[in-house]
Tab-separated table of C-alpha atoms in Angstrom:
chain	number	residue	atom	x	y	z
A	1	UNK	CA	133.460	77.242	194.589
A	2	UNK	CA	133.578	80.436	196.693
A	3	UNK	CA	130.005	82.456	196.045
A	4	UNK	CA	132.610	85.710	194.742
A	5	UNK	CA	134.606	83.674	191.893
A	6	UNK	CA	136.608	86.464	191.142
A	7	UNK	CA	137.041	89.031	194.173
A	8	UNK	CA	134.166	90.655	193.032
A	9	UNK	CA	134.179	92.826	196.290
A	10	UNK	CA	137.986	91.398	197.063
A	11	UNK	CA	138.868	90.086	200.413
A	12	UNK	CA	142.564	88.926	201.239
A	13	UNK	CA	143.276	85.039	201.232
A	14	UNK	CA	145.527	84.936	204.152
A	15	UNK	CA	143.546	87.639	206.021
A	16	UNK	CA	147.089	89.358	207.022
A	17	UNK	CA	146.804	92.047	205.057
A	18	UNK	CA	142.910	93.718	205.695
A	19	UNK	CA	141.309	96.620	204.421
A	20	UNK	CA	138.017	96.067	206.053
A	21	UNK	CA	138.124	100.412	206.979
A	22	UNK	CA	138.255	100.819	203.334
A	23	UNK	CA	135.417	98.900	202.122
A	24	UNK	CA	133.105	100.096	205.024
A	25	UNK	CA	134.201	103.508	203.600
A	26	UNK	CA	133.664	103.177	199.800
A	27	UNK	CA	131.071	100.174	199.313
A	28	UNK	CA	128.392	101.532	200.939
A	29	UNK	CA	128.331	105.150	199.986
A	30	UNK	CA	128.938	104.030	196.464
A	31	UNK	CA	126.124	101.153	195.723
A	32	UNK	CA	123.799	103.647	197.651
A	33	UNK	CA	124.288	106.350	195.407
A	34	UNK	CA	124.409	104.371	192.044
A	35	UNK	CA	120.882	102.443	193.586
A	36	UNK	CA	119.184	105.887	194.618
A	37	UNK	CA	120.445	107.244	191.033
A	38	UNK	CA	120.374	103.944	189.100
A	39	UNK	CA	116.742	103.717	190.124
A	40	UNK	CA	115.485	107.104	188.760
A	41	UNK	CA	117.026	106.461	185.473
A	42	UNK	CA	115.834	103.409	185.136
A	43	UNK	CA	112.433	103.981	186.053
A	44	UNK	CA	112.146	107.051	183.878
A	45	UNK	CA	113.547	105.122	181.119
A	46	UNK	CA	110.890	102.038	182.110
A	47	UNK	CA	108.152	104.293	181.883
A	48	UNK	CA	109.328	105.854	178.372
A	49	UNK	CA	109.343	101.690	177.054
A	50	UNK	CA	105.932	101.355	178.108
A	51	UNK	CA	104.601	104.448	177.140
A	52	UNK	CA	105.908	103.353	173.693
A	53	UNK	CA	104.266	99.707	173.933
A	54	UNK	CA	101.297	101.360	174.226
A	55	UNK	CA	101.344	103.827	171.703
A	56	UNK	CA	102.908	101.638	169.023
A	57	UNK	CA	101.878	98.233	170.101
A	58	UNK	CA	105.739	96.704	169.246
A	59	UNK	CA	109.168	97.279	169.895
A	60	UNK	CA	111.635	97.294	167.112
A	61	UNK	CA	115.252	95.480	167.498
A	62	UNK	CA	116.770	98.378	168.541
A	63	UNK	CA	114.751	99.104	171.312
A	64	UNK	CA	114.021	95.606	172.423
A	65	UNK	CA	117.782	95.253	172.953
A	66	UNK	CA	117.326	98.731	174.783
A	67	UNK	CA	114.656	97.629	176.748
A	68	UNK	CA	116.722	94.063	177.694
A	69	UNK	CA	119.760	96.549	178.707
A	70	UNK	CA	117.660	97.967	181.050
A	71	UNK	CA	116.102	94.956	182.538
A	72	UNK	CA	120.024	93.932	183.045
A	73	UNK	CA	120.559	97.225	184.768
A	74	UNK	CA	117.491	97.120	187.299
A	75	UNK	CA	118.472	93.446	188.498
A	76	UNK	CA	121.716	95.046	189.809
A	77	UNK	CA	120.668	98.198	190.916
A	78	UNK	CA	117.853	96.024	193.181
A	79	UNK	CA	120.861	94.122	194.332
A	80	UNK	CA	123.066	97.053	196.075
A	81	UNK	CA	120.737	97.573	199.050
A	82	UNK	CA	121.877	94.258	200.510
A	83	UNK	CA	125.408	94.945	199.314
A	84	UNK	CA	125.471	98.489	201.081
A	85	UNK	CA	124.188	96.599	204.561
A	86	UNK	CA	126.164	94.168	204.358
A	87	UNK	CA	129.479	96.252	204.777
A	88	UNK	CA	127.530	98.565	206.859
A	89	UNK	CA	126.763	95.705	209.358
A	90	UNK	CA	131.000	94.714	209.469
A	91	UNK	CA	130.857	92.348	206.509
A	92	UNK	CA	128.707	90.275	208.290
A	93	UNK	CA	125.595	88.648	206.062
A	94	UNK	CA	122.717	88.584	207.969
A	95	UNK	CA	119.790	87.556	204.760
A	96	UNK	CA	120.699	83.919	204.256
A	97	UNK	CA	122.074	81.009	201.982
A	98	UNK	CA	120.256	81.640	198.683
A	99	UNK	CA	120.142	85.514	199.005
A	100	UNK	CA	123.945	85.415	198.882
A	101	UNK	CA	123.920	83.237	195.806
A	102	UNK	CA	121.576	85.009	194.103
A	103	UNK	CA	123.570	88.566	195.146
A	104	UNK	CA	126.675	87.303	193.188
A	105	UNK	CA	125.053	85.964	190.479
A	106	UNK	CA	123.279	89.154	189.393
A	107	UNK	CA	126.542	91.258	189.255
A	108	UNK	CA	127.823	88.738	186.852
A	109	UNK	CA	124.812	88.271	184.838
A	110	UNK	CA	124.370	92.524	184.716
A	111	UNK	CA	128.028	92.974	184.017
A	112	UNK	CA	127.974	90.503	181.061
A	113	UNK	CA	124.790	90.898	179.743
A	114	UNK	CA	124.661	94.247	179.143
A	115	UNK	CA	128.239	93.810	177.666
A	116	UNK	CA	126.992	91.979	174.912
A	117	UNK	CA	123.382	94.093	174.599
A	118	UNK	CA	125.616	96.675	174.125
A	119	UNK	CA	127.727	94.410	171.202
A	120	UNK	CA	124.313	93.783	169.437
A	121	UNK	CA	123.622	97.696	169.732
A	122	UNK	CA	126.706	99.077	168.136
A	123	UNK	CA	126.045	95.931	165.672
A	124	UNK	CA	123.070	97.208	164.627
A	125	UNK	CA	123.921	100.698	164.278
A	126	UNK	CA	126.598	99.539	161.835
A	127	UNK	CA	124.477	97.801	159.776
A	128	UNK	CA	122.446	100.758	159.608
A	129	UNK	CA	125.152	103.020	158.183
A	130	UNK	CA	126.479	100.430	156.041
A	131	UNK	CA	124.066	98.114	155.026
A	132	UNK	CA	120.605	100.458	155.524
A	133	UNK	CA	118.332	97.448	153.849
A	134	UNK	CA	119.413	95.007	155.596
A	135	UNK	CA	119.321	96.739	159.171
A	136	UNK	CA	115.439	97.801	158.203
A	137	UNK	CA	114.746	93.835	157.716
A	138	UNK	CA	116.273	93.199	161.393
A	139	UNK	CA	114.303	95.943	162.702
A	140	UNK	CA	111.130	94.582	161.640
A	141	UNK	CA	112.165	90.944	162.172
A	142	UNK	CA	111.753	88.467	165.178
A	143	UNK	CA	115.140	87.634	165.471
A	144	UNK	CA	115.739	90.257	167.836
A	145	UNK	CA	113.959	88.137	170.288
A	146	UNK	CA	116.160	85.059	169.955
A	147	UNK	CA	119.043	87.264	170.128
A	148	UNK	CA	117.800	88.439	173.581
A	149	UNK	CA	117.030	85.111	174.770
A	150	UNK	CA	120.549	83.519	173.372
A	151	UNK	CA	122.225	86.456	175.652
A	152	UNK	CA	120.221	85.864	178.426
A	153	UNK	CA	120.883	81.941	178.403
A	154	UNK	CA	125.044	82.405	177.745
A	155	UNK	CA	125.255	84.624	180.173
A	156	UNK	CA	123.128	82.756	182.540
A	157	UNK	CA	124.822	79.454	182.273
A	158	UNK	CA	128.610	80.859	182.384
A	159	UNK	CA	127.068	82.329	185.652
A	160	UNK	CA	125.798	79.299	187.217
A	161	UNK	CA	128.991	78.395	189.153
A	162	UNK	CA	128.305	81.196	191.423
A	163	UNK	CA	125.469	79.403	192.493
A	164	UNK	CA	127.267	76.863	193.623
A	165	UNK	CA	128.443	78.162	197.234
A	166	UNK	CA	127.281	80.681	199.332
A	167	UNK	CA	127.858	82.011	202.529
A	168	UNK	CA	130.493	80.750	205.179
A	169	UNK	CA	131.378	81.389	208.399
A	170	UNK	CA	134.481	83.127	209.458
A	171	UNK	CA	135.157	84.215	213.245
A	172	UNK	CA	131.573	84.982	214.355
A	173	UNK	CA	130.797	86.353	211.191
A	174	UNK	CA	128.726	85.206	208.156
A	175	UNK	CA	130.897	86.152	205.256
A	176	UNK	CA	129.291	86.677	201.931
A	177	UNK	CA	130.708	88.360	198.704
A	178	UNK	CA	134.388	87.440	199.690
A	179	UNK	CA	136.962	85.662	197.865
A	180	UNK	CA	138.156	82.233	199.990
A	181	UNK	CA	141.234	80.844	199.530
A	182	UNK	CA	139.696	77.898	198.179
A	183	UNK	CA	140.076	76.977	194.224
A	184	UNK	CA	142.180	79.959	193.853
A	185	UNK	CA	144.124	77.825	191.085
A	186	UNK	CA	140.689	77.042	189.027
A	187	UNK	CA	139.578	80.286	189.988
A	188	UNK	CA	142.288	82.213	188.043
A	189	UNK	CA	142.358	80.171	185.004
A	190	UNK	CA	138.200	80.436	184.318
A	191	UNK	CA	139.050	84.176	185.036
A	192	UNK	CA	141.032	84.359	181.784
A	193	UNK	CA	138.423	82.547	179.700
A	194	UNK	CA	135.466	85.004	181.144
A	195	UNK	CA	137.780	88.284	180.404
A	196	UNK	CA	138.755	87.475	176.814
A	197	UNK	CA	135.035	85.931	175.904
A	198	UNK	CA	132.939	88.586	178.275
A	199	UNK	CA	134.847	91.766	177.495
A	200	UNK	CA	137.873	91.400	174.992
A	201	UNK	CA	136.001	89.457	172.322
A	202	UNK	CA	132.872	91.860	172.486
A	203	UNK	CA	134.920	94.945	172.870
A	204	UNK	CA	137.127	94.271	169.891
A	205	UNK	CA	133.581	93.997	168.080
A	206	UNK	CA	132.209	97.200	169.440
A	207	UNK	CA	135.588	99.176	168.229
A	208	UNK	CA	135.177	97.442	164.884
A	209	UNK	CA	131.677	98.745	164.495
A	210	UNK	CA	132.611	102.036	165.308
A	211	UNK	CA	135.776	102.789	163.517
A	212	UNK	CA	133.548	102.533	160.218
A	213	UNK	CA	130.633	104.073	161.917
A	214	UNK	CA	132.864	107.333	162.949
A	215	UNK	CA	134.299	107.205	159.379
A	216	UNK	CA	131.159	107.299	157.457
A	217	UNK	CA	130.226	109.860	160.158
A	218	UNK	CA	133.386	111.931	159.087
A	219	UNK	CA	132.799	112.142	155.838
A	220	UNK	CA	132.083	115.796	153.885
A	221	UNK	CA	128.320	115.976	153.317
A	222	UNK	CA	126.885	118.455	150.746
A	223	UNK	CA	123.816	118.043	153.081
A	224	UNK	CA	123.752	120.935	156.019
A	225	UNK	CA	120.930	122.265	158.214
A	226	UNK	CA	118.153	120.249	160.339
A	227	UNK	CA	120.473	116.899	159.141
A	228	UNK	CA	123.644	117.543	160.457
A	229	UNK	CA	122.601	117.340	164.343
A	230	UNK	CA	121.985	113.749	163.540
A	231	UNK	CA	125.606	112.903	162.874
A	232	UNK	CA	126.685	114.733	165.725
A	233	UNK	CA	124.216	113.162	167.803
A	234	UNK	CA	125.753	109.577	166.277
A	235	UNK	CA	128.998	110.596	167.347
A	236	UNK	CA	127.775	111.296	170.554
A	237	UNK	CA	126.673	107.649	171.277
A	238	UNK	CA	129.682	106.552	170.452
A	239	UNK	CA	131.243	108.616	172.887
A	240	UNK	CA	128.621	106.881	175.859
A	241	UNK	CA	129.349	103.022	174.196
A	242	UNK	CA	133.151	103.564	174.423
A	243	UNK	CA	133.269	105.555	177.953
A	244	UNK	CA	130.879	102.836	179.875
A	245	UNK	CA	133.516	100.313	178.203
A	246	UNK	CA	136.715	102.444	179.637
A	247	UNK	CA	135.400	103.845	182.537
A	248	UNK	CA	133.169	101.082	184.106
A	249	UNK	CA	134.508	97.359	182.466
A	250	UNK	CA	138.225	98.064	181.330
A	251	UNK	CA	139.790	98.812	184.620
A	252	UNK	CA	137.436	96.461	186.828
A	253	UNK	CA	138.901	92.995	184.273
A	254	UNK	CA	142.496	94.737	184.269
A	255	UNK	CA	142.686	95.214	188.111
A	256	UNK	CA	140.814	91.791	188.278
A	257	UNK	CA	143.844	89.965	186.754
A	258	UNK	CA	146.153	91.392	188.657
A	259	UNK	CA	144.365	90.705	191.560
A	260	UNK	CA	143.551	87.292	190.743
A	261	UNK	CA	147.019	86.549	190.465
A	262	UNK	CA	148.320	88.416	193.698
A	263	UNK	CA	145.766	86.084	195.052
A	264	UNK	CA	147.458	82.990	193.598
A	265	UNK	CA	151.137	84.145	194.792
A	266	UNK	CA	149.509	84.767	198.322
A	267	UNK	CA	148.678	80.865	198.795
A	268	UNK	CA	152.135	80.671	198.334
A	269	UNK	CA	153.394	82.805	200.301
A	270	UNK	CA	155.045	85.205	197.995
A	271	UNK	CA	154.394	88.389	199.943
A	272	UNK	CA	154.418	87.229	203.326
A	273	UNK	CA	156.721	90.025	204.061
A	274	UNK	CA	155.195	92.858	203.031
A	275	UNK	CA	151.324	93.980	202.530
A	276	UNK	CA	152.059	96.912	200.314
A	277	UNK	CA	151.674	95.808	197.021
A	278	UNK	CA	148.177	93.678	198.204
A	279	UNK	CA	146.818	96.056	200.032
A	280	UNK	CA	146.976	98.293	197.297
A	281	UNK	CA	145.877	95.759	194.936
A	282	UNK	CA	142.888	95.122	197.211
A	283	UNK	CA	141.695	99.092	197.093
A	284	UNK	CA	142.157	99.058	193.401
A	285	UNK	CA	139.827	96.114	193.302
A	286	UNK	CA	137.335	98.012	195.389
A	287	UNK	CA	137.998	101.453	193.413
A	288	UNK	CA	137.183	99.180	189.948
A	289	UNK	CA	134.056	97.085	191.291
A	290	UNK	CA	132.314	100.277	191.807
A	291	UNK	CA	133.150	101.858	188.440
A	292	UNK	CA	131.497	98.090	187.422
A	293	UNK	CA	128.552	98.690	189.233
A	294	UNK	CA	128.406	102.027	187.895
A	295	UNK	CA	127.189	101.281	184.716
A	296	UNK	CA	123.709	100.833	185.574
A	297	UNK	CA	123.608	104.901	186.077
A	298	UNK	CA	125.626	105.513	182.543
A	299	UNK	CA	123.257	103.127	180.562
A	300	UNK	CA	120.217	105.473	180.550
A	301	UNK	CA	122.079	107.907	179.208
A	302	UNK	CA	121.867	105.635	175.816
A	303	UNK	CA	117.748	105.639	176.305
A	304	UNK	CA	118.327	109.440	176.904
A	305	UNK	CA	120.274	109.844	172.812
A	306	UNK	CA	118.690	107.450	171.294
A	307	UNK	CA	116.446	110.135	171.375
A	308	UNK	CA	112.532	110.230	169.597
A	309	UNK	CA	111.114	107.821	171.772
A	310	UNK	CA	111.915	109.030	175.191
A	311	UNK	CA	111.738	112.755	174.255
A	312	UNK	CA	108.153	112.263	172.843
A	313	UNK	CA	107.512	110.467	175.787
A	314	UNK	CA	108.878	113.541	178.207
A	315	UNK	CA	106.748	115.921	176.298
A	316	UNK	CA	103.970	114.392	176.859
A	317	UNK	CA	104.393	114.057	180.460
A	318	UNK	CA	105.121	117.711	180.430
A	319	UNK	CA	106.746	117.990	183.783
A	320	UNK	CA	109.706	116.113	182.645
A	321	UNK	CA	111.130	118.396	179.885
A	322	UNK	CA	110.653	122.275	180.638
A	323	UNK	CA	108.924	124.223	177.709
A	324	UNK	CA	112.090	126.142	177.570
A	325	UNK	CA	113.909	123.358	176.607
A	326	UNK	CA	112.088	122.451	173.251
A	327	UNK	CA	114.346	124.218	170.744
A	328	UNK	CA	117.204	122.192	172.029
A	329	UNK	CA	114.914	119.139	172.055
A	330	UNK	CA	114.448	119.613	168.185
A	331	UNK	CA	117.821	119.933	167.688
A	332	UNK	CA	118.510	116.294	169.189
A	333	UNK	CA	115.646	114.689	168.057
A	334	UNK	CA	115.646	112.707	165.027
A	335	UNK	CA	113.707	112.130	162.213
A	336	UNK	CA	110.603	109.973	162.189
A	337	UNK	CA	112.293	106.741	159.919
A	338	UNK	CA	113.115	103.365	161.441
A	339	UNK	CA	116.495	103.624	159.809
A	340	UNK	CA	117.437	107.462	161.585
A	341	UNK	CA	116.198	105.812	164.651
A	342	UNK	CA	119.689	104.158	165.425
A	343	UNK	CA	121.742	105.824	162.626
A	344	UNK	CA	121.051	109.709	164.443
């Protein structure tokens, strides 16, 4: 199979209908930026993990599945570099066989991996609003761990087809990244499997986490003062779960479908007249891939509300958080329990 199953950074099948400008415009501006700020926020965040190894000697389930998120995250953001030159080089992919492979198979394993970290996270956070015991017991337990490793090995082996092929040549060029016109047919019917499995089944368990988790939220409490940042500070994680899901993974497998099956109506010729509609297919496909890629900067935004850990961590580096910023820092931080860890 082609080393880009699904269009990931969409090339036309029939080559009539180009928008090699385009790409040279958007790719490499975009994965530059989201590596340069991608980078920061995930070494920041890095730092904060360790920091907390150290002090603590353990991670709890919550931030294990934080600290695998981020993991996810750094594997693409390492990626773009090679991305960016390719496009800036003409589409032409100058760092061999197995780099290509290996290119393609990190977006896929980021994209889906920290899909379902994200699944176990909203999981767990519903648990601890509804059933407080039983999320303490998973916090302390060492299931977390085969959790990690069972998302790490699904994802890995529904990504293993993309190591299959790699680059190709095409005119003088070494074309990497591209969707071929071969096993367009197979292609498009694995596409619907991934999409419902890889982002409708886990986002239909993510909004039924959070319909009871903004409920309980909702509800009057006679309790005001220091506790009621908390809740708003739960709400606000919602809010960064549900945004990465509309702004970075709903329009990428939307536009993918469509232009999936453009792709299958161009073998046959369907719009041989007219490169309108495919052309403007093929931009949306570009537009969406980098919202995708995106959500390595918007994840470290979750390190950054989840709050205790990575603000104790800034104030002790000092430089990080501004003195004149602690009363706003106590008003976000949470209180020192395992169970307000993931429930503020």
């Amino acid at each position: 199979m082609n080393s880009s199953l699904w269009g990931q950074d969409s090339e036309n099948v029939t080559g009539n209908c180009s928008i090699d400008g385009f790409k040279r415009s958007v790719y490499p501006a975009t994965y530059l930026l989201t590596f340069t700020l991608g980078l920061m926020g995930g070494a920041v965040s890095l730092c904060s993990f360790v920091s907390l190894i150290r002090t603590k000697g353990r991670l709890t389930a919550v931030n294990l599945y934080m600290l695998n998120l981020l993991v996810s995250d750094l594997m693409l953001v390492c990626s773009l570099p090679f991305r960016a030159a390719y496009y800036l080089m003409g589409s032409n992919w100058i760092f061999g066989d197995v780099t290509c492979r290996v290119i393609s198979f990190v977006f896929y394993i980021n994209m889906y991996s920290s899909i379902y970290f994200l699944m176990v996270l909203s999981v767990m956070r519903y648990l601890a609003i509804t059933h407080p015991y039983k999320y303490v017991q998973l916090q302390s337990s060492r299931s977390s761990w085969v959790v990690c490793l069972l998302v790490w090995v699904v994802v890995s082996l529904a990504s293993t087809p993309l190591l299959g092929a790699g680059s190709v040549q095409d005119r003088g060029h070494t074309r990497c990244l591209d969707l071929a016109k071969k096993n367009v047919d197979t292609i498009v019917k694995m596409n619907y499997a991934s999409v419902f499995l890889g982002f409708v089944l886990p986002f239909a368990v993510i909004s039924f986490c959070y319909v009871f988790v903004v409920h309980s939220l909702l509800k009057p409490r006679e309790v005001r003062g220091p506790k009621r940042p908390c809740y708003r500070k739960s709400c606000a994680l919602v809010v960064i779960v549900l945004a990465i899901f509309f702004i970075c993974f709903l329009p990428y497998h939307v536009v993918r479908i469509l232009f999936l099956h453009a792709e299958w109506q161009l073998t046959r010729n369907v719009y041989a007249s007219s490169c309108h509609y495919i052309e403007g297919l093929h931009k949306a496909a570009v537009v969406t891939l980098c919202l995708a890629v995106a959500n390595s900067c918007l994840d470290p935004l979750l390190f950054f509300f989840a709050g205790e850990n990575f603000w104790k961590f800034c104030n002790r580096k000092g430089k990080l958080v501004p003195k004149s910023r602690n009363v706003l820092r106590k008003m976000v931080n949470m209180p020192n329990t395992e169970l307000q860890e993931l429930k503020a």
